[in-house]
Amino acid sequence: MVRLNINGKDHDVDVDPNTPLLWAIRENVGLTGTKYGCGIAQCGACTVHVDGVAMRSCSLPVSDAAGKKITTIEGLAQNGKLTKVQQAWVEHDVPQCGYCQSGMIMAVTALLNEKAKPSDKDIDEAITNICRCGTFQQVRAAIHAAANA
Ligand code: FES
Ligand code: FES
């Protein structure tokens, strides 16, 4: 049994300690906003925050996340109020199919928490998530909008 604190709530999950955090979040806890893309830490679809740091949950064993504060896409909006990143995503119509977008938003949220006004170079370095629909220009515009909101 591993205790995971996800979006402020403790969950005891009955999994092997080596199970990737992504599976515990989706299958055991039932939060399906975090997506599976590549499974090898390349695409970023599975990005969550662990103690505020963006991590690729497909490649993080639950044992490394136990006792830490995990935040998923479901934990961003509070009382129905979108964060400034989510709001910018809506205003810039960023998602196309949407599959990569929760991971993208989690990565961007972590970037803006660390650097309030990132340059294009900062964005290129920090946001390495892959979008098969090619939303990269809208993502960049929305990041700048959120930074200036
Ligand atoms: S599914 Fe985790 S990085 Fe692609
Ligand atoms: S919006 Fe479709 S993969 Fe990114």
Coordinates of C-alpha atoms and ligand atoms in Angstrom, one line a residue:
M1 CA 0.0 0.0 0.0
V2 CA 1.3 3.4 -0.9
R3 CA -0.2 6.7 0.4
L4 CA -0.4 9.4 -2.2
N5 CA -1.5 13.0 -1.6
I6 CA -3.2 14.1 -4.8
N7 CA -4.9 17.5 -5.1
G8 CA -4.8 17.9 -1.3
K9 CA -6.4 14.5 -0.5
D10 CA -4.8 11.3 0.7
H11 CA -5.3 8.1 -1.3
D12 CA -4.1 4.7 -0.2
V13 CA -3.4 2.7 -3.3
D14 CA -2.7 -1.0 -3.4
V15 CA 0.1 -1.1 -6.0
D16 CA 3.6 -2.3 -6.4
P17 CA 6.0 0.5 -5.3
N18 CA 7.5 0.5 -8.8
T19 CA 4.2 1.2 -10.5
P20 CA 4.4 4.4 -12.5
L21 CA 2.6 7.2 -10.8
L22 CA 0.5 7.8 -14.0
W23 CA -1.3 4.4 -13.6
A24 CA -2.0 4.9 -9.9
I25 CA -3.5 8.4 -10.7
R26 CA -5.7 7.0 -13.6
E27 CA -6.5 3.5 -12.6
N28 CA -6.5 3.5 -8.8
V29 CA -7.6 7.1 -8.0
G30 CA -9.7 7.5 -11.2
L31 CA -8.4 10.9 -12.2
T32 CA -8.2 10.5 -16.0
G33 CA -7.3 14.1 -17.0
T34 CA -3.6 13.0 -17.0
K35 CA -2.9 11.2 -20.2
Y36 CA -0.7 8.4 -21.4
G37 CA 1.2 9.2 -24.6
C38 CA 4.6 7.5 -25.0
G39 CA 5.3 5.9 -21.6
I40 CA 9.0 6.8 -21.9
A41 CA 9.2 10.4 -20.6
Q42 CA 9.3 11.9 -24.0
C43 CA 6.0 13.5 -24.9
G44 CA 4.8 15.2 -21.6
A45 CA 1.2 14.1 -21.9
C46 CA 1.4 12.6 -18.4
T47 CA 2.9 15.7 -16.7
V48 CA 1.8 16.4 -13.1
H49 CA 3.4 18.5 -10.3
V50 CA 5.2 16.7 -7.5
D51 CA 6.0 19.2 -4.8
G52 CA 5.4 21.9 -7.4
V53 CA 7.9 20.5 -9.9
A54 CA 6.6 19.3 -13.3
M55 CA 7.3 15.6 -13.6
R56 CA 6.4 13.0 -16.2
S57 CA 4.3 10.6 -14.2
C58 CA 4.7 7.7 -16.7
S59 CA 8.3 7.3 -15.6
L60 CA 8.0 8.1 -11.9
P61 CA 7.5 5.2 -9.5
V62 CA 4.8 5.7 -6.9
S63 CA 7.3 5.1 -4.2
D64 CA 9.1 8.4 -5.3
A65 CA 5.9 10.3 -5.0
A66 CA 4.7 9.0 -1.7
G67 CA 4.7 11.7 1.0
K68 CA 4.8 14.5 -1.5
K69 CA 2.2 16.8 -2.8
I70 CA 0.9 15.7 -6.2
T71 CA -1.2 18.0 -8.3
T72 CA -3.0 16.9 -11.4
I73 CA -4.9 19.0 -14.0
E74 CA -8.1 18.4 -11.9
G75 CA -6.4 20.2 -9.0
L76 CA -5.7 23.5 -10.7
A77 CA -9.1 25.3 -10.8
Q78 CA -10.3 26.2 -7.4
N79 CA -14.1 26.5 -6.7
G80 CA -14.8 26.4 -10.4
K81 CA -12.4 29.3 -11.1
L82 CA -9.9 28.6 -13.8
T83 CA -6.2 29.6 -13.3
K84 CA -4.8 32.3 -15.5
V85 CA -3.1 29.6 -17.6
Q86 CA -6.3 27.8 -18.2
Q87 CA -8.1 31.1 -18.9
A88 CA -5.5 32.0 -21.5
W89 CA -5.9 28.5 -23.1
V90 CA -9.6 29.2 -23.5
E91 CA -9.1 32.7 -24.8
H92 CA -6.5 31.6 -27.4
D93 CA -8.4 28.4 -28.4
V94 CA -5.2 26.4 -27.9
P95 CA -6.5 22.8 -27.9
Q96 CA -7.3 20.9 -31.1
C97 CA -7.8 17.3 -30.2
G98 CA -6.8 18.2 -26.6
Y99 CA -5.0 15.0 -25.8
C100 CA -1.7 16.6 -25.0
Q101 CA -3.2 19.7 -23.4
S102 CA -3.5 18.8 -19.7
G103 CA 0.2 17.9 -19.7
M104 CA 1.0 21.1 -21.6
I105 CA -0.9 23.2 -19.0
M106 CA 0.8 21.5 -16.1
A107 CA 4.2 22.1 -17.6
V108 CA 3.4 25.8 -18.4
T109 CA 1.9 26.3 -14.9
A110 CA 5.2 25.1 -13.3
L111 CA 7.2 27.3 -15.7
L112 CA 5.2 30.4 -14.8
N113 CA 5.4 29.6 -11.1
E114 CA 9.2 29.6 -11.4
K115 CA 9.5 32.4 -14.0
A116 CA 6.7 34.9 -14.1
K117 CA 7.6 36.4 -17.5
P118 CA 9.4 33.8 -19.5
S119 CA 11.1 34.7 -22.8
D120 CA 10.6 32.7 -26.0
K121 CA 14.0 31.0 -25.2
D122 CA 12.8 30.1 -21.7
I123 CA 9.6 28.6 -23.2
D124 CA 11.6 26.6 -25.7
E125 CA 13.8 25.2 -23.0
A126 CA 11.1 24.4 -20.5
I127 CA 8.2 23.3 -22.6
T128 CA 9.3 20.2 -24.5
N129 CA 5.9 18.6 -24.5
I130 CA 4.9 17.2 -27.9
C131 CA 1.6 18.1 -29.6
R132 CA 0.7 16.0 -32.6
C133 CA -1.8 18.6 -33.6
G134 CA 0.9 21.3 -33.8
T135 CA -0.6 23.8 -31.4
F136 CA 2.9 25.2 -30.5
Q137 CA 2.2 28.8 -31.7
Q138 CA -1.0 29.0 -29.8
V139 CA 0.7 27.6 -26.8
R140 CA 3.4 30.2 -27.0
A141 CA 0.8 33.0 -27.4
A142 CA -1.2 31.7 -24.5
I143 CA 1.9 31.5 -22.2
H144 CA 2.7 35.2 -22.9
A145 CA -0.9 36.1 -22.3
A146 CA -1.1 34.3 -19.0
A147 CA 2.2 35.9 -18.0
N148 CA 0.8 39.3 -18.6
A149 CA -2.7 38.6 -17.1
Ligands
FES1 S1 3.4 9.5 -21.5 FE1 4.8 10.3 -20.1 S2 6.1 11.5 -21.2 FE2 4.8 10.5 -22.7
FES2 S1 -4.0 19.2 -29.2 FE1 -3.9 17.3 -30.2 S2 -2.0 16.4 -29.6 FE2 -2.0 18.4 -28.8

